CSV table of C-alpha atoms in Angstrom, one decimal:
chain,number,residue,atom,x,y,z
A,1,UNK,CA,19.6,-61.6,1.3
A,2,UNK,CA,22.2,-63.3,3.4
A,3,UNK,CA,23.6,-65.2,0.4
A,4,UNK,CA,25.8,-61.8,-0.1
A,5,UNK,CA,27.7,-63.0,2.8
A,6,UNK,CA,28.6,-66.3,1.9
A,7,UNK,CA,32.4,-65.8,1.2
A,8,UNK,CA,35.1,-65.2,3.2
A,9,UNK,CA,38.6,-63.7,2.7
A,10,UNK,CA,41.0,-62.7,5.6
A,11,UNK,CA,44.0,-60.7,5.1
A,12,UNK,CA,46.4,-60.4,8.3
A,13,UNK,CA,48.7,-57.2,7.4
A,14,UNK,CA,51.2,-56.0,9.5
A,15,UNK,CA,50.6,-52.3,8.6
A,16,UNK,CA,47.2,-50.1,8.2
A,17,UNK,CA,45.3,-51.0,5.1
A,18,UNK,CA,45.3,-46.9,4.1
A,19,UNK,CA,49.2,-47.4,4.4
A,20,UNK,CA,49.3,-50.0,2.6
A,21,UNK,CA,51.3,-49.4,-1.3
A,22,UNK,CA,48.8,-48.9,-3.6
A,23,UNK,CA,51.3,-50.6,-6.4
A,24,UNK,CA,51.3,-53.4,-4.8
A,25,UNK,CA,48.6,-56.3,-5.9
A,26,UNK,CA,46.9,-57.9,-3.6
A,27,UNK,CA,48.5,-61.3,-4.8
A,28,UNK,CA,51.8,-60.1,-3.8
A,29,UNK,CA,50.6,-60.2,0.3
A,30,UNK,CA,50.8,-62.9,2.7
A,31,UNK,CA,47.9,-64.3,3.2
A,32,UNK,CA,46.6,-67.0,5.4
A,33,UNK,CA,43.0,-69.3,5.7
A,34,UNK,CA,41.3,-70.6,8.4
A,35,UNK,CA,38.1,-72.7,8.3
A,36,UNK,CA,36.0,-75.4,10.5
A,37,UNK,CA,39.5,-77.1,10.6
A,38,UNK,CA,41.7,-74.8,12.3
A,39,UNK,CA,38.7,-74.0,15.6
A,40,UNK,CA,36.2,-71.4,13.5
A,41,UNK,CA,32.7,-72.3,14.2
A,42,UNK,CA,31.6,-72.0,11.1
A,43,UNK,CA,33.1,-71.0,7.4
A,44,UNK,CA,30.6,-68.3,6.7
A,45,UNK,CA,32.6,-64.7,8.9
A,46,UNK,CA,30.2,-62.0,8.7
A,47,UNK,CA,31.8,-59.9,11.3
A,48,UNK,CA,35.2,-59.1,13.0
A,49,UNK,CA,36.3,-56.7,15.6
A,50,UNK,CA,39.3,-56.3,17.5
A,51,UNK,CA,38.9,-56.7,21.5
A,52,UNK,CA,40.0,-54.3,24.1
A,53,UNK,CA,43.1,-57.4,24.6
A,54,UNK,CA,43.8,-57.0,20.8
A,55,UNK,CA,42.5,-60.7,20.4
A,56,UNK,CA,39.8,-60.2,17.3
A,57,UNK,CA,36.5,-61.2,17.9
A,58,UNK,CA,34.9,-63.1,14.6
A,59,UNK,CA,31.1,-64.0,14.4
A,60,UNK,CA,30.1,-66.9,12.3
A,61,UNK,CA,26.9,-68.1,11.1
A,62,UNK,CA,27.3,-70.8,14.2
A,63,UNK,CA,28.9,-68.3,16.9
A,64,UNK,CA,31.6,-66.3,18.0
A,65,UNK,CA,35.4,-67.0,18.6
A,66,UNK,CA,38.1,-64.9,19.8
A,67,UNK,CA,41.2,-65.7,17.8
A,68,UNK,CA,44.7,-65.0,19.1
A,69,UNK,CA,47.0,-64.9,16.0
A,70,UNK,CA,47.3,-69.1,16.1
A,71,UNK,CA,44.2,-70.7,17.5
A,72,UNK,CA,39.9,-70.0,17.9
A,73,UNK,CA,38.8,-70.4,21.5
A,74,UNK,CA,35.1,-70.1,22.1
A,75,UNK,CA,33.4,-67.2,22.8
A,76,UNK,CA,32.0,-67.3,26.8
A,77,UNK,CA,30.7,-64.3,29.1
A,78,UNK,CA,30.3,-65.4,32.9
A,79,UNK,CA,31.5,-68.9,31.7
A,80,UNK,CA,29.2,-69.7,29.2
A,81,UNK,CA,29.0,-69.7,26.1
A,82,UNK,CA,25.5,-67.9,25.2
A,83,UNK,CA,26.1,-67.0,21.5
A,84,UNK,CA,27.4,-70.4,20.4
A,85,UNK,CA,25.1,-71.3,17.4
A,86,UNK,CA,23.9,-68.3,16.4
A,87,UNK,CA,24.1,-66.7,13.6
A,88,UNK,CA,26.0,-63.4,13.9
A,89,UNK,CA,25.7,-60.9,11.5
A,90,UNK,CA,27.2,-57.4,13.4
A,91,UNK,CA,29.8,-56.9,16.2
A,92,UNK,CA,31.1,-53.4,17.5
A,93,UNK,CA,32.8,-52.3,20.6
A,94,UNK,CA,31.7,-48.8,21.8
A,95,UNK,CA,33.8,-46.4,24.2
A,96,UNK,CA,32.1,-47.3,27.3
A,97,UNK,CA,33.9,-50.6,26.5
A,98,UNK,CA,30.4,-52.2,26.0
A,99,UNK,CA,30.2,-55.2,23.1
A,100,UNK,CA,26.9,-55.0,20.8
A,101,UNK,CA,26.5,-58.4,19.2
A,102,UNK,CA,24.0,-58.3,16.0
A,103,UNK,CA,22.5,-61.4,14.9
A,104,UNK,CA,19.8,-62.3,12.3
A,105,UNK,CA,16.8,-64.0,13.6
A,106,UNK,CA,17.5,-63.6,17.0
A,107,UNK,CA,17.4,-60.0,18.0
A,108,UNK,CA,20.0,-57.6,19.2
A,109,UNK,CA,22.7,-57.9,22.3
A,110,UNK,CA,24.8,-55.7,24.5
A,111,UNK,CA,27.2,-56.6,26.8
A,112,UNK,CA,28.6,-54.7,29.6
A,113,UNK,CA,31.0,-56.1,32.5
A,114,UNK,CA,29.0,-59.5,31.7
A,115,UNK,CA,26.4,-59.1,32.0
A,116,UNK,CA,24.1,-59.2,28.7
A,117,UNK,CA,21.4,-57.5,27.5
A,118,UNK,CA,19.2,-58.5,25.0
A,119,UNK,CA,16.7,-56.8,22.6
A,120,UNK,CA,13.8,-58.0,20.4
A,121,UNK,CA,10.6,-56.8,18.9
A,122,UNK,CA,9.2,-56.3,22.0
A,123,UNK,CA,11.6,-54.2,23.4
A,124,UNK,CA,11.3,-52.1,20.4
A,125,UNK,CA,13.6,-53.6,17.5
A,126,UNK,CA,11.4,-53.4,13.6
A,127,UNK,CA,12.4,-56.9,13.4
A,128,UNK,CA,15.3,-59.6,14.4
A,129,UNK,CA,17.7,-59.4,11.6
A,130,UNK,CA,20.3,-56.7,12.6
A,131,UNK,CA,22.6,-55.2,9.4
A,132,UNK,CA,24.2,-52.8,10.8
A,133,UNK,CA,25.6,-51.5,13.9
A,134,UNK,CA,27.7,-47.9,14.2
A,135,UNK,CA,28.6,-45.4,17.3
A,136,UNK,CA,28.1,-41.9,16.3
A,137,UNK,CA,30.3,-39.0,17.4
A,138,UNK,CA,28.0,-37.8,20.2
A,139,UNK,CA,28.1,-41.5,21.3
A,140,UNK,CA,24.6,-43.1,20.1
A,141,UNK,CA,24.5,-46.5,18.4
A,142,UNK,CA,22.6,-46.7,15.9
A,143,UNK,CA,21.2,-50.1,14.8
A,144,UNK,CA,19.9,-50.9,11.2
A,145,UNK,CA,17.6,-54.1,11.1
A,146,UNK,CA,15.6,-55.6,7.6
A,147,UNK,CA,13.1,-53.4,8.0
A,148,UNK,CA,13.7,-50.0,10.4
A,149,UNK,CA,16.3,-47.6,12.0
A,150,UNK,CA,17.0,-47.6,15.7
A,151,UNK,CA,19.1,-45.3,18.0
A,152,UNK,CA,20.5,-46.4,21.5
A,153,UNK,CA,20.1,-43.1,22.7
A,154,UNK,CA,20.6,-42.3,27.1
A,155,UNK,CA,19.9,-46.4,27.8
A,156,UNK,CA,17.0,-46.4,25.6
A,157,UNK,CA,16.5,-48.1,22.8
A,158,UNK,CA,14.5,-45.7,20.0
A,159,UNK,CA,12.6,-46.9,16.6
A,160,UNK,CA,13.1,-43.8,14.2
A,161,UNK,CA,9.6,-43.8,12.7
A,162,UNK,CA,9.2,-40.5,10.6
A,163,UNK,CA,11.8,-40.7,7.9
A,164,UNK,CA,10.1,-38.6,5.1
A,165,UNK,CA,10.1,-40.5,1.8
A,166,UNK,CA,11.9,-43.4,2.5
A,167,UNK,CA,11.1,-46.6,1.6
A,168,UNK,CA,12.6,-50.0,2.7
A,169,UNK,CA,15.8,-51.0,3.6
A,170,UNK,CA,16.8,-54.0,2.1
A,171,UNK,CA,20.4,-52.7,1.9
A,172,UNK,CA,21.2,-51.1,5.0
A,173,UNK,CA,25.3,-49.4,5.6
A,174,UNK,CA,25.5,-46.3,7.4
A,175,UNK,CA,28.5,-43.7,7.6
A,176,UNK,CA,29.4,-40.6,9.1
A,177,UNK,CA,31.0,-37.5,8.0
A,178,UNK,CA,32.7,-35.3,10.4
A,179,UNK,CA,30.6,-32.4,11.1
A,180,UNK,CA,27.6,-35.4,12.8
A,181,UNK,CA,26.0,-35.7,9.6
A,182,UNK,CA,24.8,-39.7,8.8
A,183,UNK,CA,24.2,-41.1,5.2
A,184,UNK,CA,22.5,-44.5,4.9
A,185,UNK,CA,21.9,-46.8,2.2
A,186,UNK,CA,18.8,-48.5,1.7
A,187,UNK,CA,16.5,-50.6,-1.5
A,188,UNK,CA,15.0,-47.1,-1.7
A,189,UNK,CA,18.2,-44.7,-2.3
A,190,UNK,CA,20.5,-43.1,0.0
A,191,UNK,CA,19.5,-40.6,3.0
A,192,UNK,CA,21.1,-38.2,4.6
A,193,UNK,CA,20.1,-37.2,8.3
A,194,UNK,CA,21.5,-34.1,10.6
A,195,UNK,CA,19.9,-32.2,12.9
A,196,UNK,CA,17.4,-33.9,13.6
A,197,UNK,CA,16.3,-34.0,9.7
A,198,UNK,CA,16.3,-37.0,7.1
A,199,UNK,CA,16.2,-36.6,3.5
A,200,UNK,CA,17.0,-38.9,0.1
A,201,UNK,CA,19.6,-37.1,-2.0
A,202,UNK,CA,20.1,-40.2,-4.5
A,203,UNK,CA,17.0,-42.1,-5.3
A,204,UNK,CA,17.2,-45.5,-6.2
A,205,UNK,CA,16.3,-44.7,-10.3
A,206,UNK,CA,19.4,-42.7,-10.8
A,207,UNK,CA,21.8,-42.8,-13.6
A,208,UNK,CA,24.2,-44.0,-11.2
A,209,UNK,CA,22.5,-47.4,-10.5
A,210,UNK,CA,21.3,-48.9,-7.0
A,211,UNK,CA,23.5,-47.4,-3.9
A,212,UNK,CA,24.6,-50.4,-2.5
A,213,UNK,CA,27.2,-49.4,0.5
A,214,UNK,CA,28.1,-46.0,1.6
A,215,UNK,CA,31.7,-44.4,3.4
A,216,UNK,CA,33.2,-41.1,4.2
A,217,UNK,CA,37.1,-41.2,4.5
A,218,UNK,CA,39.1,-38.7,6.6
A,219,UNK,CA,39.1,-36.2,3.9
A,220,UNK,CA,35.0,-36.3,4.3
A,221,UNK,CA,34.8,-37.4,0.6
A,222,UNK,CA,31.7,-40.0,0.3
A,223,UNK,CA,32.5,-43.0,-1.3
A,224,UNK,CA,29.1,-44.5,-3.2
A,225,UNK,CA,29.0,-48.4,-3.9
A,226,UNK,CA,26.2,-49.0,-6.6
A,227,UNK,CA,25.7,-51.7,-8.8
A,228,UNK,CA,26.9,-49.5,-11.6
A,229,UNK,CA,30.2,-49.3,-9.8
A,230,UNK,CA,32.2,-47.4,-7.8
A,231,UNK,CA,31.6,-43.0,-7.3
A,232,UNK,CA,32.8,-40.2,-5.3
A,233,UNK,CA,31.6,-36.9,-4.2
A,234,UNK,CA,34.1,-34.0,-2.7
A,235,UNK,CA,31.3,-32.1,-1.4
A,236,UNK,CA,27.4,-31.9,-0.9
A,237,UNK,CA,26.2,-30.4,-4.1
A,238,UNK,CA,29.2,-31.4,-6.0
A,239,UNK,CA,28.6,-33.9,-8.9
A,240,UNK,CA,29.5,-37.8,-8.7
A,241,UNK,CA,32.9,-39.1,-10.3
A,242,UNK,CA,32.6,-42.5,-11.5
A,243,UNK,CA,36.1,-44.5,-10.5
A,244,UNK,CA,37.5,-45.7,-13.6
C-alpha cells in the first residue's frame, strides 16, 4: 500500500494554489528540490503542514523536520527528538494549537504544550497504520487507520464500530462539506455520514471505477478521484460529470 507514496514533488508558490492562472503550465513555475542532501531525513515526504511560526513541518519515512525556507533542522519536543526514525505518514495542526502526528506501524501521537501523547491498539486505535487525519467543524478529529474509523471526541479517543455496509478501508481520505456532513473513501466505495448516520452512496462496482480520493471545494461541489478518472457532483442527487 505505501508504495503509492514513494514520489515526491514540492512546489514553493508565492501565491495560493486556487489563485494560481489556470493557463499557466506547471513547467512554467519555479520550482525547487530538496533530498537527503540538503538536511531531509529521508527522500520519501508523506506529509507537510505549516507550523503556527509559519516554518513547515515535513514527515518522512525516517522522521520529521521543520524547514525554514533554506535549511531542515530536526524535529525535537522538550529537547528531544522522539519521532526521529519513524515513519510518518499524517501530520495536522488543530485550533487548540495541538500537533497530531500519524505514523504507520507505530500508532498515533498528539502533542500539546510538549508534552506527547501517544495512542495504540490498546488505547483503542483498529490498528497502527494511520491514513488519515482531519478536524471537523464542531472540532473532533477524526483518524482513519488500515483497518477502522476513529473520532477524538471530548479527550477520548472513539472506534466507530457500526458503519452499515461498509467494508474495508484500504483507501481511506475523508472530506467535509459545509453543512457537517463527512464523505470518506474506502476499497469498499464511498460513505457519507451526518447526524449521527453512515451510508455508501457509490459502491465500489460502479460505472465510475474505484473512488480513490474524495474533496469538497468552497462551492461544496465533491470532487471524486477514481481510477477511471476525475468526476464532480454539484449536489446530492445530482448525476456525476466526468472531467474531460
Amino acid at each position: 500500500l505505501w508504495m503509492y507514496f514513494r514520489w515526491f514533488v514540492v512546489i514553493l508558490c508565492v501565491q495560493p494554489l486556487w489563485s494560481l492562472d489556470p493557463a499557466t503550465w506547471l513547467s512554467q513555475y519555479k520550482k525547487d528540490t530538496w533530498q537527503i542532501e540538503s538536511g531531509l531525513p529521508q527522500n520519501f515526504v508523506n506529509a507537510i503542514v505549516q507550523r503556527p511560526d509559519r516554518y513547515l513541518l515535513v514527515g518522512t519515512e525516517e522522521g520529521l523536520a521543520a524547514f525554514d525556507g533554506m535549511r531542515f533542522t530536526p524535529f525535537n519536543v522538550g529537547g528531544q527528538r522522539p519521532f526521529a526514525r519513524k515513519w510518518v505518514t499524517e501530520l495536522l495542526y488543530t485550533r487548540d494549537g495541538a500537533l497530531w502526528i500519524g505514523t504507520y506501524r507505530q500508532g498515533l501521537f498528539r502533542i500539546y504544550n510538549d508534552r506527547i501523547q501517544h495512542f495504540t491498539i490498546d488505547d483503542g486505535l483498529a490498528d497502527l497504520g494511520v491514513r488519515e487525519l482531519h478536524q471537523d467543524a464542531a472540532g473532533d478529529v477524526w483518524i482513519l487507520t488500515l483497518s477502522g474509523v476513529h473520532r477524538y471526541h471530548n479527550r477520548k479517543l472513539q472506534r466507530i464500530r457500526h458503519m452499515r455496509g461498509v467494508g474495508g478501508y484500504r483507501w481511506c481520505t475523508m472530506t467535509e462539506q459545509s453543512d457537517g456532513s463527512l464523505f470518506i473513501v474506502t476499497d469498499d466505495g464511498l460513505l457519507h455520514y451526518a447526524k449521527g448516520e453512515w451510508n455508501k452512496v457509490l459502491p465500489n462496482s460502479s460505472h465510475l471505477g474505484e473512488p480513490l480520493s474524495v474533496y469538497a471545494d468552497r462551492q461544496n461541489r465533491l470532487w471524486l478521484g477514481s481510477s477511471n478518472g476525475l468526476y464532480s457532483r454539484t449536489a446530492p442527487g445530482m448525476p456525476w460529470r466526468q472531467i474531460p
